[in-house]
C-alpha cells in the first residue's frame, strides 16, 4: 500500500468509508468468492462490483427513509446477504440480521426480535419471501413489514445513491444473541466498533492484502460476520465463503477449499477441528495441502489441548503446522476479539490442579496431571483486562480465578438496545478501588504472566452447541408438555459428556398421577416438546415425587443443587431415562470449571447396542459405506439403523410410523439424514424432506416412487436455491451447531 493510500486508509471511520476506499484502490480485485455447494465457486464479486450492488440496495432504503432506523435482514448465506448488510450502512440504517425461519417452525423468536428492534422494513431473498408470504395470515406482524427482495435489484440504481451522514458513533448493527424469547438482548454495535475491532484482528492475525481467507461460519453472528465478512474487507484480502450446511454435510469441504485456495487464515470453534478428525479418511487427508495455513483460529467455546494435538497429528501429512493454531477470546459485547496470541507461536498450555481450581486457584501441577487449560492469548495494547472477584469487585492477583472484566474501549459496544438498566449493570462496572468503567463478561478465568485462561462462566445459562438457553424457558416448555407434570417444579441444566454439554432435566410428577402414569409416554412428550420448541435433544430425565425438588425457603428453584442431586442419585425418582452414549458425566463449570467425573449406572430404558450385534454391523455399514439402495424396504432398514445409532437405542425400539420429532431429533440431525439419504439414493433430495415426510415410512414410500424415475442432470445438480431452502430449515444455526454431529461418535 502506497503512502498516499495508507494516509487515506487511516481516515476510514465507517463501513461506508472502508468499502469506498477498496472500490477506489482495488476496483478489479476479487473480494469474495462464494461456494454454494461447498465445492464449486458459484459467484464472485470485485470491490467495484460490490460497491455498485451495495449502492443500489442503499438507494432503495434511502427512498424509504431508513436513516437511523433498524432494518431486518432475512437471508440464507450468500452474496445477497453481504450486499444487504453493507447496504444498510450505505443508507444510514441499522442492520438487524436474523435467520430465515423454516416453514413449520414457530416465529415467536423472530416476532419478539422485530418488536424489540422496532423494525418496519425487511430485506430478504425472493425464495425466503415467497415462503414467508404463505404465513402472513397466521402471523400478521410479518405482513406489517415493508418487504424488499434484493436478489433482483437493478444495479443502475447505484447512480442515484447519495452519501449518508454516518459517523463512527452511529449504530451499524443490532446483534441479537441467542437466548430467551421473553427477554431479547440486542447488542448495539457502532460503525466505530466494527472498524476498531477489525483493526485489532488485522494486527493480531498479521493480515495483508496478500492474505487469503476461507470461512464457513454463519454470517449472522460476530465470528462469521466480523471475522468472516468484514475482516477481509478491512484487510483488502480475498476470501472464499460457503454455507455452514455445506460444512455440516461434509466437513472435508472446509479443508479442501483451504487447500485449493491456499488460504492463510481460517477457523472456527473447537468442535470444528474435532469434526474434521472424525469425518475424514487418511486418503482424503493425503490429498490436501494445508502448508499455507498460518492462522487456524479457534474461539467461541473452550479450546481443548487434545483437539489441537489430534488435529495436528491427523493433518501432518497435509503439511499442517501446529503453530498455526490460534486460540482467542471474545464476545458480541466486544464486537468480536479481545485476546489473541502470536501467529508463529505454539499455543500456551497450563496443567492445573483440579481440586484447587474448584476453590478458585490455578495451582500448577506437572505435565500430564490435573486439568489442561489452553491460553487464549493476551489483550491488545489498547485493551485493559482484569480478573475480578464477582462478589466483592476486588481485583484478583495472577493465578486466582474470577470474572473477566474488559475495560471500555473502541471495541466494547454501546450496550443493549432499549435496556438502560441492563446496560449499566453490564457495561458500567467499577472495581472496589474505583477503576472503570468495565464490561462484565460473565465469563470466569485467570491471568498468568499476562496470558488469559478461560475456565468457565458465572451466568446462569445453558450453553449447548454455542447457543444460549435460559433454563426457565425450557422448564416452562416441559411443565406444559404433559398433564401429569407439576407446574413450577422442574429444573433444566447441563451435564458434561466427554467435554460436551448436554441437556438434563429433573421434573416433579403431580401427586394424583404418582401411582398410575406412563413414564415412557411422558418422556416422549417432553422430548418432542424440547426438540420442537428449542431445537435441542434431551440427554437425561428424572421424574421425581411431588414436593421433592430442591428449592429455597422463598420457593426459588435451586438448579445447582438439583444438578448435584441428579448426578449423585439423591432424588426420589419414580422414572429415569438417559441416552447411554457415554460412560461418565459431570457438571459443567459453575464458579470454576472442573473435570471431576461422576459415574452413572446404565438405565434399562437406553441399553446400548452390542458392538458385535447384527444391528451394530448394519449401522457401521450405513455410516461408513456409500451403499446405494434401490427399494423402499432397503430405505426403511437404512433409516431405522441410522436413527437407532443417532439415539443409541436398540433397532427394535424404532417405530417406522412414529414422527421423527417424537424421537427428539433437532434440525441438525435432519441435515445429516438428508445427506445419508442423498448418498444412498444417489440423487439430490429436498432439504425439507424430513419435514414434508415426517416418518420413516413416509420417506421410504416417497423415495420408493422416485426410483422408478430416471435421474436427470437437473435433478442431480445441487442448486443454489436448494441450499437457500436448506438454510431455512436451520433457524438459529450458530457457529457451534455442528458440534451435535460429534455426539454420534461417542457410541
XYZ file of C-alpha atoms in Angstrom:
747
model
C 0.000 0.000 0.000
C 1.455 3.353 -1.024
C 1.959 6.233 1.422
C -0.912 8.135 -0.184
C -3.323 5.225 0.122
C -2.087 4.459 3.657
C -2.894 8.008 4.689
C -6.352 7.730 3.128
C -6.932 4.386 4.814
C -6.146 5.912 8.198
C -9.146 8.205 7.680
C -11.540 5.246 7.424
C -14.125 5.573 10.206
C -17.166 3.669 8.913
C -18.032 0.718 6.698
C -19.000 3.208 4.003
C -15.511 4.729 4.119
C -13.987 1.252 4.077
C -15.787 -0.089 1.005
C -15.356 3.200 -0.863
C -11.623 3.002 -0.176
C -11.398 -0.551 -1.510
C -13.517 0.298 -4.571
C -11.190 3.225 -5.342
C -7.867 1.456 -4.720
C -8.608 -2.167 -5.660
C -11.603 -1.907 -8.007
C -10.910 -5.055 -10.044
C -9.590 -7.199 -7.214
C -11.873 -10.084 -6.271
C -13.250 -9.521 -2.794
C -15.445 -12.581 -2.203
C -15.904 -15.994 -3.806
C -18.958 -17.995 -2.799
C -19.166 -21.791 -2.898
C -22.882 -22.564 -2.635
C -22.398 -26.332 -2.510
C -19.059 -26.200 -0.701
C -17.222 -27.499 -3.747
C -17.734 -25.213 -6.754
C -17.398 -21.445 -6.915
C -20.868 -20.222 -7.897
C -20.369 -16.455 -7.539
C -17.542 -13.924 -7.312
C -17.568 -10.187 -6.836
C -14.948 -7.443 -7.111
C -14.723 -4.427 -4.829
C -16.102 -2.219 -7.593
C -18.968 -4.626 -8.293
C -19.696 -4.911 -4.577
C -19.834 -1.146 -4.152
C -22.234 -0.824 -7.099
C -24.570 -3.511 -5.766
C -24.482 -2.032 -2.254
C -25.280 1.462 -3.506
C -28.270 0.126 -5.453
C -29.749 -1.510 -2.346
C -28.976 1.600 -0.298
C -30.843 3.744 -2.839
C -33.995 1.703 -2.232
C -33.579 2.039 1.531
C -32.964 5.767 1.312
C -36.188 6.088 -0.622
C -37.986 4.508 2.336
C -36.485 6.929 4.844
C -34.478 4.258 6.641
C -31.745 6.548 8.015
C -31.152 5.713 11.685
C -33.840 3.006 11.665
C -33.480 -0.768 12.231
C -33.846 -2.917 9.104
C -34.445 -6.654 9.406
C -32.239 -8.915 7.250
C -33.538 -12.422 6.472
C -31.177 -14.214 4.081
C -29.512 -17.549 3.581
C -25.699 -17.190 3.441
C -24.599 -15.711 0.133
C -23.756 -12.566 -1.789
C -27.262 -11.107 -1.330
C -26.861 -11.101 2.448
C -23.444 -9.477 2.205
C -24.758 -6.738 -0.117
C -27.826 -6.109 2.054
C -25.784 -5.834 5.239
C -23.441 -3.246 3.748
C -26.399 -1.590 2.020
C -27.827 -0.730 5.443
C -24.688 1.212 6.347
C -24.748 2.945 2.968
C -28.305 4.104 3.740
C -27.507 5.093 7.323
C -29.771 2.297 8.579
C -29.154 -0.196 11.390
C -28.836 -3.803 10.226
C -30.677 -6.458 12.251
C -29.519 -9.871 10.928
C -31.701 -12.896 11.644
C -32.033 -16.480 10.458
C -34.668 -17.194 7.818
C -37.346 -19.226 9.657
C -38.211 -22.674 8.407
C -41.761 -23.264 7.131
C -43.091 -25.320 10.055
C -41.242 -23.547 12.858
C -42.776 -21.112 15.333
C -41.957 -17.492 14.559
C -42.140 -16.388 18.180
C -38.480 -15.519 18.490
C -38.492 -13.628 15.196
C -41.592 -11.728 16.284
C -40.001 -10.768 19.599
C -36.854 -9.605 17.810
C -38.788 -7.492 15.314
C -40.901 -5.922 18.043
C -37.926 -5.237 20.292
C -35.894 -3.667 17.468
C -38.883 -1.752 16.154
C -38.081 -2.761 12.579
C -40.576 -1.674 9.922
C -38.507 -2.642 6.847
C -37.234 -6.096 5.945
C -34.741 -7.103 3.264
C -34.619 -10.698 2.087
C -34.115 -13.121 -0.773
C -37.080 -13.823 -3.080
C -37.028 -17.515 -2.076
C -37.421 -16.628 1.581
C -40.092 -14.020 0.845
C -42.157 -16.483 -1.195
C -42.103 -18.884 1.737
C -42.988 -16.223 4.309
C -45.874 -14.801 2.288
C -47.720 -18.091 2.805
C -47.640 -17.421 6.550
C -48.812 -13.811 6.544
C -52.363 -14.775 7.581
C -51.125 -16.699 10.611
C -48.512 -14.100 11.551
C -49.895 -10.595 10.893
C -46.737 -8.945 12.221
C -44.924 -10.170 9.101
C -47.434 -8.532 6.796
C -46.947 -5.176 8.543
C -43.292 -5.035 7.443
C -42.276 -3.356 4.191
C -40.581 -6.236 2.354
C -37.868 -5.898 -0.297
C -36.339 -8.869 -2.147
C -32.896 -7.657 -3.168
C -31.640 -10.565 -5.294
C -33.011 -8.893 -8.438
C -32.287 -5.223 -7.705
C -31.276 -3.168 -10.758
C -27.681 -2.041 -10.180
C -28.282 1.112 -12.264
C -29.976 2.456 -9.126
C -26.464 2.926 -7.761
C -26.212 6.183 -9.688
C -28.984 7.672 -7.520
C -27.294 6.879 -4.211
C -26.174 9.779 -2.076
C -23.588 9.548 0.690
C -25.301 9.373 4.099
C -24.313 11.409 7.123
C -22.879 8.446 9.008
C -20.130 8.692 11.608
C -18.185 6.356 13.863
C -20.664 6.759 16.727
C -23.709 5.823 14.657
C -25.106 2.313 15.089
C -24.348 -0.137 12.294
C -25.786 -3.308 13.775
C -28.096 -4.778 16.395
C -26.597 -8.149 17.239
C -29.290 -10.287 18.834
C -27.683 -13.106 20.739
C -29.493 -16.407 21.109
C -31.368 -16.807 24.359
C -34.725 -16.252 25.957
C -37.560 -15.267 23.651
C -39.102 -13.364 26.522
C -36.041 -11.249 27.174
C -34.366 -10.281 23.875
C -30.903 -8.788 24.055
C -29.798 -6.688 21.111
C -26.164 -5.629 21.358
C -25.662 -2.127 19.925
C -22.622 -2.208 17.636
C -21.460 1.101 16.187
C -19.628 1.821 12.956
C -16.586 2.702 15.034
C -16.789 -0.574 16.971
C -16.632 -2.556 13.720
C -13.673 -0.579 12.369
C -11.791 -0.651 15.684
C -12.190 -4.402 16.153
C -11.356 -5.075 12.503
C -8.105 -3.180 13.016
C -7.415 -5.252 16.135
C -7.966 -8.534 14.260
C -5.764 -7.227 11.453
C -2.911 -6.667 13.917
C -3.444 -9.944 15.799
C -3.556 -12.084 12.645
C -0.909 -10.031 10.785
C -3.076 -9.763 7.687
C -2.177 -8.027 4.452
C -3.703 -7.690 1.007
C -1.756 -10.839 0.079
C -3.530 -12.887 2.745
C -6.289 -15.275 1.705
C -9.191 -16.387 3.836
C -11.820 -19.124 3.976
C -14.983 -19.092 6.125
C -17.952 -21.438 6.556
C -19.125 -19.689 9.739
C -22.719 -18.381 9.911
C -22.596 -14.738 8.757
C -25.271 -13.560 11.194
C -23.182 -13.527 14.367
C -19.953 -11.910 15.468
C -17.391 -14.512 14.424
C -18.831 -15.154 10.964
C -19.827 -11.526 10.343
C -16.939 -9.511 11.767
C -14.271 -12.158 11.225
C -15.501 -13.818 8.047
C -17.010 -10.905 6.091
C -15.742 -7.576 7.441
C -12.137 -8.526 8.239
C -11.325 -9.457 4.607
C -12.842 -6.131 3.526
C -10.709 -4.296 6.080
C -7.550 -6.135 5.022
C -8.258 -5.916 1.285
C -7.794 -9.683 1.037
C -9.704 -12.288 -0.950
C -11.862 -14.806 0.915
C -13.827 -17.906 -0.029
C -17.211 -18.308 1.665
C -19.504 -21.309 1.877
C -22.739 -22.031 3.782
C -22.440 -23.697 7.193
C -24.622 -26.567 5.972
C -22.092 -27.412 3.274
C -19.516 -27.885 6.025
C -22.055 -29.763 8.142
C -22.782 -32.260 5.397
C -19.123 -32.904 4.525
C -16.529 -31.315 6.861
C -13.705 -32.172 4.453
C -15.043 -29.444 2.139
C -13.663 -26.818 4.521
C -10.171 -28.237 4.298
C -10.402 -28.862 0.572
C -11.116 -25.182 -0.094
C -8.353 -24.138 2.316
C -6.051 -26.436 0.346
C -7.175 -25.464 -3.148
C -7.432 -21.775 -2.284
C -4.100 -21.609 -0.482
C -5.909 -19.945 2.416
C -3.680 -18.418 5.071
C -6.464 -17.718 7.602
C -9.475 -19.832 8.528
C -11.000 -21.271 11.657
C -13.965 -21.904 13.886
C -14.914 -23.260 17.311
C -13.069 -26.208 18.827
C -15.704 -28.733 17.688
C -14.984 -27.987 14.004
C -11.443 -29.327 14.313
C -12.715 -32.407 16.160
C -15.280 -32.956 13.435
C -12.629 -32.869 10.722
C -10.618 -35.540 12.510
C -13.716 -37.697 12.973
C -15.173 -37.291 9.487
C -12.152 -37.505 7.169
C -10.202 -40.501 5.911
C -6.423 -40.918 5.618
C -6.850 -40.899 1.832
C -8.659 -37.538 1.930
C -6.029 -36.031 4.214
C -3.197 -37.149 1.957
C -4.725 -35.228 -0.955
C -4.735 -31.907 0.948
C -2.103 -29.166 1.062
C -2.522 -27.165 4.282
C 1.015 -25.817 4.340
C -0.114 -22.239 3.605
C -2.447 -22.159 6.617
C -0.865 -19.634 9.004
C -3.759 -18.723 11.337
C -6.125 -21.544 12.326
C -8.108 -19.571 14.886
C -10.270 -21.252 17.498
C -12.810 -19.393 19.621
C -16.457 -19.213 20.783
C -16.046 -22.215 23.111
C -13.259 -23.717 25.263
C -10.224 -24.868 23.298
C -9.135 -28.394 24.199
C -5.466 -29.296 24.130
C -6.145 -32.825 22.923
C -8.139 -31.410 19.997
C -5.118 -29.395 18.912
C -2.884 -32.423 19.259
C -5.208 -34.802 17.412
C -5.848 -32.392 14.537
C -2.142 -31.606 14.142
C -1.289 -35.315 14.111
C -4.079 -36.200 11.683
C -3.202 -33.471 9.183
C 0.574 -33.510 9.477
C 0.544 -35.486 6.234
C -1.158 -32.474 4.600
C 1.555 -30.093 5.757
C -0.393 -28.518 8.622
C 1.829 -26.679 11.118
C 0.861 -26.958 14.842
C 1.975 -23.362 15.435
C -0.820 -22.240 13.106
C -3.343 -22.904 15.885
C -4.550 -19.597 17.260
C -6.813 -19.774 20.354
C -8.552 -16.461 21.021
C -11.278 -14.957 23.197
C -14.097 -12.528 22.511
C -17.840 -11.991 22.520
C -20.610 -9.989 20.839
C -20.398 -7.281 23.523
C -16.783 -6.614 22.494
C -17.675 -6.676 18.782
C -15.521 -9.796 18.437
C -11.936 -10.348 19.558
C -10.442 -9.362 22.931
C -7.337 -11.531 23.272
C -5.066 -13.351 20.855
C -1.514 -14.581 20.513
C 1.426 -14.584 18.139
C 0.607 -16.379 14.857
C 4.031 -18.046 14.909
C 3.870 -19.495 18.429
C 2.630 -22.853 19.669
C -0.431 -22.233 21.909
C 0.452 -21.978 25.594
C -0.888 -24.785 27.790
C -1.064 -24.977 31.606
C -1.710 -28.024 33.775
C -3.796 -27.058 36.799
C -4.727 -28.906 39.989
C -8.432 -29.756 39.661
C -9.277 -29.560 43.366
C -7.578 -26.184 43.755
C -9.381 -24.914 40.663
C -12.711 -25.765 42.269
C -11.715 -23.352 45.030
C -10.723 -20.607 42.625
C -6.971 -21.153 42.496
C -4.952 -22.057 39.391
C -2.274 -24.169 41.068
C 0.188 -25.681 38.575
C 0.930 -29.408 38.565
C 3.400 -31.471 36.496
C 2.657 -32.110 32.845
C 0.221 -34.953 32.334
C -1.533 -34.341 35.645
C -4.574 -32.283 36.608
C -6.705 -30.312 34.172
C -5.190 -28.959 30.961
C -6.181 -25.401 30.005
C -5.175 -23.657 26.781
C -4.333 -19.954 26.856
C -6.460 -17.583 24.763
C -3.524 -15.212 24.333
C -3.064 -11.642 25.502
C -5.165 -8.471 25.288
C -4.081 -5.964 22.676
C -2.010 -2.962 23.724
C -5.066 -0.694 23.790
C -7.223 -3.094 25.824
C -7.098 -3.402 29.611
C -8.354 -6.684 31.051
C -8.774 -7.602 34.721
C -9.804 -10.653 36.700
C -12.225 -9.503 39.406
C -13.954 -11.209 42.309
C -17.579 -11.072 41.085
C -18.976 -10.656 44.616
C -16.563 -8.148 46.186
C -15.366 -6.468 42.938
C -11.801 -6.771 44.206
C -9.090 -7.264 41.566
C -7.680 -10.805 41.686
C -3.936 -11.493 41.622
C -2.339 -13.727 38.996
C -3.413 -17.337 39.313
C -6.717 -16.608 41.051
C -9.975 -17.349 39.261
C -12.520 -14.557 38.941
C -14.803 -12.853 36.443
C -13.201 -11.476 33.289
C -13.683 -7.695 33.079
C -12.825 -5.778 29.918
C -12.206 -2.033 30.088
C -14.465 0.106 27.918
C -12.584 0.771 24.672
C -13.166 1.321 20.971
C -14.210 -2.324 20.542
C -16.583 -2.506 23.516
C -20.083 -1.969 22.160
C -22.669 0.601 23.209
C -24.812 -1.579 25.443
C -28.170 -3.291 24.959
C -30.904 -1.844 22.771
C -33.557 -0.062 24.874
C -32.294 -1.645 28.118
C -30.561 1.115 30.132
C -30.589 -0.743 33.450
C -29.128 -3.910 31.985
C -26.588 -1.823 30.071
C -25.488 -0.025 33.243
C -25.142 -3.301 35.136
C -23.065 -4.993 32.417
C -21.137 -2.196 30.716
C -20.514 0.300 33.535
C -18.870 -1.744 36.275
C -16.228 -0.395 38.651
C -13.766 -2.253 40.849
C -13.731 -1.848 44.613
C -10.811 0.531 44.122
C -12.770 2.737 41.736
C -11.232 1.571 38.442
C -13.589 1.614 35.480
C -15.820 1.564 33.653
C -15.532 -2.121 32.676
C -17.650 -4.607 30.759
C -18.546 -7.585 32.938
C -18.276 -10.554 30.588
C -19.900 -13.140 32.871
C -17.032 -15.490 31.969
C -14.558 -16.846 34.507
C -10.818 -17.196 34.135
C -7.400 -16.291 35.441
C -4.363 -14.436 34.177
C -0.852 -15.823 34.396
C 2.063 -13.665 33.230
C -0.361 -11.574 31.171
C -1.972 -14.529 29.359
C -5.704 -15.181 29.726
C -7.013 -18.643 30.600
C -10.801 -19.070 30.446
C -12.151 -21.605 32.939
C -15.931 -21.339 32.857
C -18.844 -18.954 33.276
C -20.804 -17.277 36.023
C -24.006 -16.660 34.084
C -26.980 -18.909 34.763
C -27.187 -20.154 31.205
C -27.217 -23.488 29.456
C -24.827 -23.251 26.508
C -25.095 -26.118 24.038
C -23.599 -26.095 20.533
C -22.665 -22.447 21.042
C -26.236 -21.272 21.711
C -27.536 -19.758 24.921
C -30.638 -21.282 26.515
C -32.341 -19.881 29.593
C -33.373 -22.682 31.986
C -36.742 -21.075 32.733
C -37.744 -21.205 29.052
C -37.027 -24.932 28.855
C -38.707 -25.609 32.199
C -41.883 -23.846 31.039
C -41.918 -25.946 27.869
C -41.550 -29.139 29.888
C -44.205 -28.489 32.532
C -46.829 -27.784 29.858
C -45.953 -30.807 27.724
C -47.996 -33.335 29.745
C -50.811 -33.052 32.279
C -49.027 -35.337 34.759
C -46.252 -32.796 35.376
C -46.321 -30.371 38.311
C -46.131 -26.693 37.228
C -43.221 -24.677 38.617
C -41.467 -27.821 39.835
C -38.818 -28.636 37.251
C -35.153 -27.835 36.729
C -33.202 -27.808 33.469
C -29.414 -27.810 33.489
C -26.468 -29.157 31.537
C -24.073 -32.007 32.247
C -20.722 -32.619 30.640
C -20.427 -35.623 28.316
C -16.877 -36.161 27.083
C -16.247 -32.385 27.282
C -19.555 -31.560 25.586
C -22.555 -30.067 27.353
C -25.863 -31.952 27.138
C -29.334 -31.159 28.472
C -30.669 -32.919 31.574
C -33.979 -32.343 33.352
C -35.467 -33.059 36.775
C -39.265 -32.693 36.988
C -41.881 -33.399 39.670
C -44.936 -35.540 38.905
C -48.333 -34.452 40.255
C -49.348 -36.410 43.353
C -52.531 -37.664 41.711
C -50.501 -39.292 38.936
C -47.804 -40.945 41.047
C -49.473 -44.348 41.245
C -50.630 -44.538 37.666
C -48.714 -42.792 34.956
C -46.908 -43.906 31.830
C -43.290 -42.768 32.121
C -42.484 -43.638 28.525
C -45.417 -41.547 27.313
C -44.351 -38.547 29.431
C -40.780 -38.903 28.205
C -41.963 -38.883 24.596
C -43.996 -35.712 25.109
C -41.141 -33.934 26.887
C -38.584 -34.981 24.316
C -40.768 -33.886 21.432
C -41.625 -30.516 23.023
C -37.967 -29.704 23.692
C -36.973 -30.643 20.155
C -39.745 -28.644 18.517
C -39.582 -25.516 20.664
C -35.869 -25.285 21.437
C -34.214 -27.438 18.764
C -32.473 -29.409 21.497
C -32.015 -33.115 22.122
C -32.634 -34.340 25.670
C -29.842 -36.370 27.255
C -31.331 -37.368 30.609
C -34.608 -37.147 32.548
C -35.543 -37.897 36.152
C -39.218 -37.692 37.097
C -39.439 -37.305 40.874
C -42.021 -37.330 43.669
C -44.200 -34.315 44.375
C -42.591 -31.719 46.652
C -39.078 -33.164 46.401
C -37.447 -30.635 44.027
C -34.755 -28.633 45.881
C -35.960 -25.039 46.419
C -35.042 -22.089 48.617
C -37.216 -21.031 51.561
C -38.752 -18.400 49.288
C -39.685 -21.029 46.681
C -36.921 -20.417 44.108
C -35.599 -23.469 42.277
C -32.068 -24.414 43.365
C -30.792 -25.528 39.971
C -27.234 -26.139 41.146
C -28.469 -28.382 43.959
C -30.835 -30.130 41.517
C -27.924 -30.859 39.236
C -25.782 -32.140 42.096
C -28.588 -34.385 43.349
C -29.211 -35.624 39.813
C -25.565 -36.610 39.418
C -25.355 -38.171 42.892
C -28.609 -40.104 42.529
C -30.060 -38.483 45.655
C -33.535 -37.611 44.333
C -36.687 -39.730 44.936
C -37.000 -40.901 41.352
C -40.176 -42.511 40.037
C -38.945 -42.746 36.443
C -35.469 -42.345 34.967
C -34.168 -42.244 31.402
C -30.814 -41.387 29.861
C -29.129 -41.788 26.496
C -26.214 -44.084 27.165
C -23.633 -42.845 24.694
C -21.071 -42.093 27.353
C -19.827 -43.878 30.456
C -19.267 -40.788 32.536
C -20.857 -37.430 33.089
C -20.020 -34.391 35.142
C -21.479 -30.937 35.743
C -20.183 -28.019 33.681
C -18.366 -25.187 35.373
C -20.102 -23.092 37.978
C -17.795 -20.768 39.835
C -14.843 -22.577 38.283
C -14.532 -25.457 35.881
C -13.687 -28.967 36.919
C -13.292 -32.220 35.085
C -14.360 -34.268 38.122
C -16.366 -37.179 36.763
C -19.340 -38.865 38.383
C -20.014 -42.397 37.172
C -23.574 -43.339 36.249
C -25.183 -46.749 36.081
C -26.822 -47.711 32.812
C -30.597 -47.418 32.824
C -32.771 -50.149 31.296
C -34.551 -47.620 29.064
C -31.454 -46.950 26.976
C -29.472 -50.153 26.522
C -26.646 -49.635 24.019
C -26.492 -51.894 21.003
C -23.871 -54.586 21.426
C -20.739 -53.993 19.387
C -20.853 -57.489 17.903
C -24.583 -57.499 17.120
C -26.017 -57.617 13.574
C -27.620 -54.217 14.212
C -24.236 -52.692 15.025
C -22.715 -54.191 11.918
C -25.521 -52.781 9.804
C -25.040 -49.365 11.415
C -21.312 -49.437 10.773
C -22.013 -50.227 7.143
C -24.614 -47.485 6.772
C -22.268 -44.925 8.334
C -19.045 -45.648 6.505
C -20.056 -47.094 3.171
C -21.816 -45.274 0.336
C -24.172 -48.197 -0.306
C -26.807 -47.438 -2.935
C -30.349 -48.525 -2.031
C -32.924 -49.334 -4.661
C -36.156 -50.162 -2.813
C -38.445 -48.857 -0.103
C -37.575 -51.781 2.172
C -33.860 -51.019 1.938
C -34.578 -47.371 2.773
C -36.590 -48.371 5.838
C -33.729 -50.538 7.099
C -31.201 -47.785 6.420
C -33.213 -45.108 8.250
C -34.085 -47.420 11.125
C -30.460 -48.293 11.817
C -29.394 -44.668 11.340
C -31.997 -43.427 13.835
C -31.113 -46.148 16.332
C -27.470 -45.152 16.080
C -28.365 -41.473 16.452
C -30.244 -42.204 19.713
C -28.039 -45.136 20.760
C -31.028 -47.394 21.359
C -31.919 -50.860 20.032
C -33.171 -51.029 16.471
C -36.238 -52.862 17.763
C -37.290 -49.699 19.620
C -37.737 -47.761 16.371
C -41.286 -47.499 15.031
C -41.291 -46.526 11.353
C -44.710 -44.892 11.781
C -43.703 -42.525 14.602
C -42.798 -38.924 13.621
C -39.108 -38.019 13.757
C -39.969 -35.207 16.175
C -41.161 -37.708 18.779
C -37.640 -39.095 18.928
C -36.399 -35.630 19.891
C -34.274 -35.026 16.807
C -33.274 -31.441 16.059
C -32.789 -29.759 12.680
C -29.066 -30.541 12.632
C -29.887 -34.257 12.655
C -32.330 -33.663 9.801
C -29.464 -32.298 7.711
C -27.366 -35.402 8.225
C -30.338 -37.670 7.497
C -30.877 -35.861 4.190
C -27.210 -36.288 3.325
C -27.299 -40.009 4.218
C -30.361 -40.495 2.027
C -28.895 -38.489 -0.863
C -25.849 -40.739 -0.841
C -27.895 -43.905 -0.515
C -30.443 -42.934 -3.176
C -27.768 -41.480 -5.483
C -29.816 -38.365 -6.221
C -30.316 -34.866 -4.826
C -33.195 -34.506 -2.357
C -35.210 -31.628 -0.982
C -33.647 -30.212 2.181
C -37.134 -30.147 3.725
C -37.593 -33.886 3.202
C -37.766 -34.818 6.882
C -40.463 -32.208 7.470
C -42.537 -32.894 4.374
C -42.435 -36.645 5.078
C -42.105 -36.799 8.892
C -41.810 -40.575 9.433
C -39.529 -43.340 8.196
C -42.497 -44.943 6.462
C -43.462 -41.720 4.681
C -39.902 -41.049 3.489
C -39.464 -44.625 2.291
C -42.738 -44.587 0.357
C -41.963 -41.241 -1.246
C -38.426 -42.172 -2.268
C -39.578 -45.577 -3.419
C -41.650 -43.913 -6.140
C -38.613 -41.853 -7.148
C -36.607 -44.984 -8.001
C -38.928 -45.527 -10.920
C -37.937 -42.177 -12.422
C -34.637 -41.587 -14.253
C -32.137 -39.227 -12.687
C -31.756 -36.158 -14.866
C -28.748 -33.881 -14.731
C -31.007 -31.121 -13.469
C -32.235 -33.222 -10.535
C -28.776 -34.484 -9.703
C -27.361 -30.975 -9.504
C -27.497 -29.243 -6.127
C -28.920 -25.833 -6.948
C -28.140 -22.684 -5.049
C -31.853 -22.279 -4.305
C -31.844 -25.714 -2.659
C -29.087 -24.577 -0.336
C -31.041 -21.418 0.399
C -34.052 -23.548 1.286
C -31.857 -25.746 3.450
C -30.785 -22.731 5.463
C -34.464 -22.019 6.068
C -34.556 -25.376 7.842
C -31.774 -24.311 10.215
C -33.262 -21.431 12.148
C -30.822 -20.294 14.857
C -27.914 -22.339 13.486
C -24.936 -20.983 15.357
C -21.258 -21.253 14.597
C -21.214 -24.271 17.006
C -24.381 -26.068 15.947
C -22.391 -28.675 14.040
C -20.987 -29.997 17.310
C -24.138 -32.111 17.573
C -22.621 -34.462 14.998
C -19.726 -35.293 17.317
C -22.133 -36.860 19.779
C -22.733 -39.636 17.273
C -19.087 -40.645 17.544
C -19.359 -41.357 21.279
C -21.380 -44.549 20.940
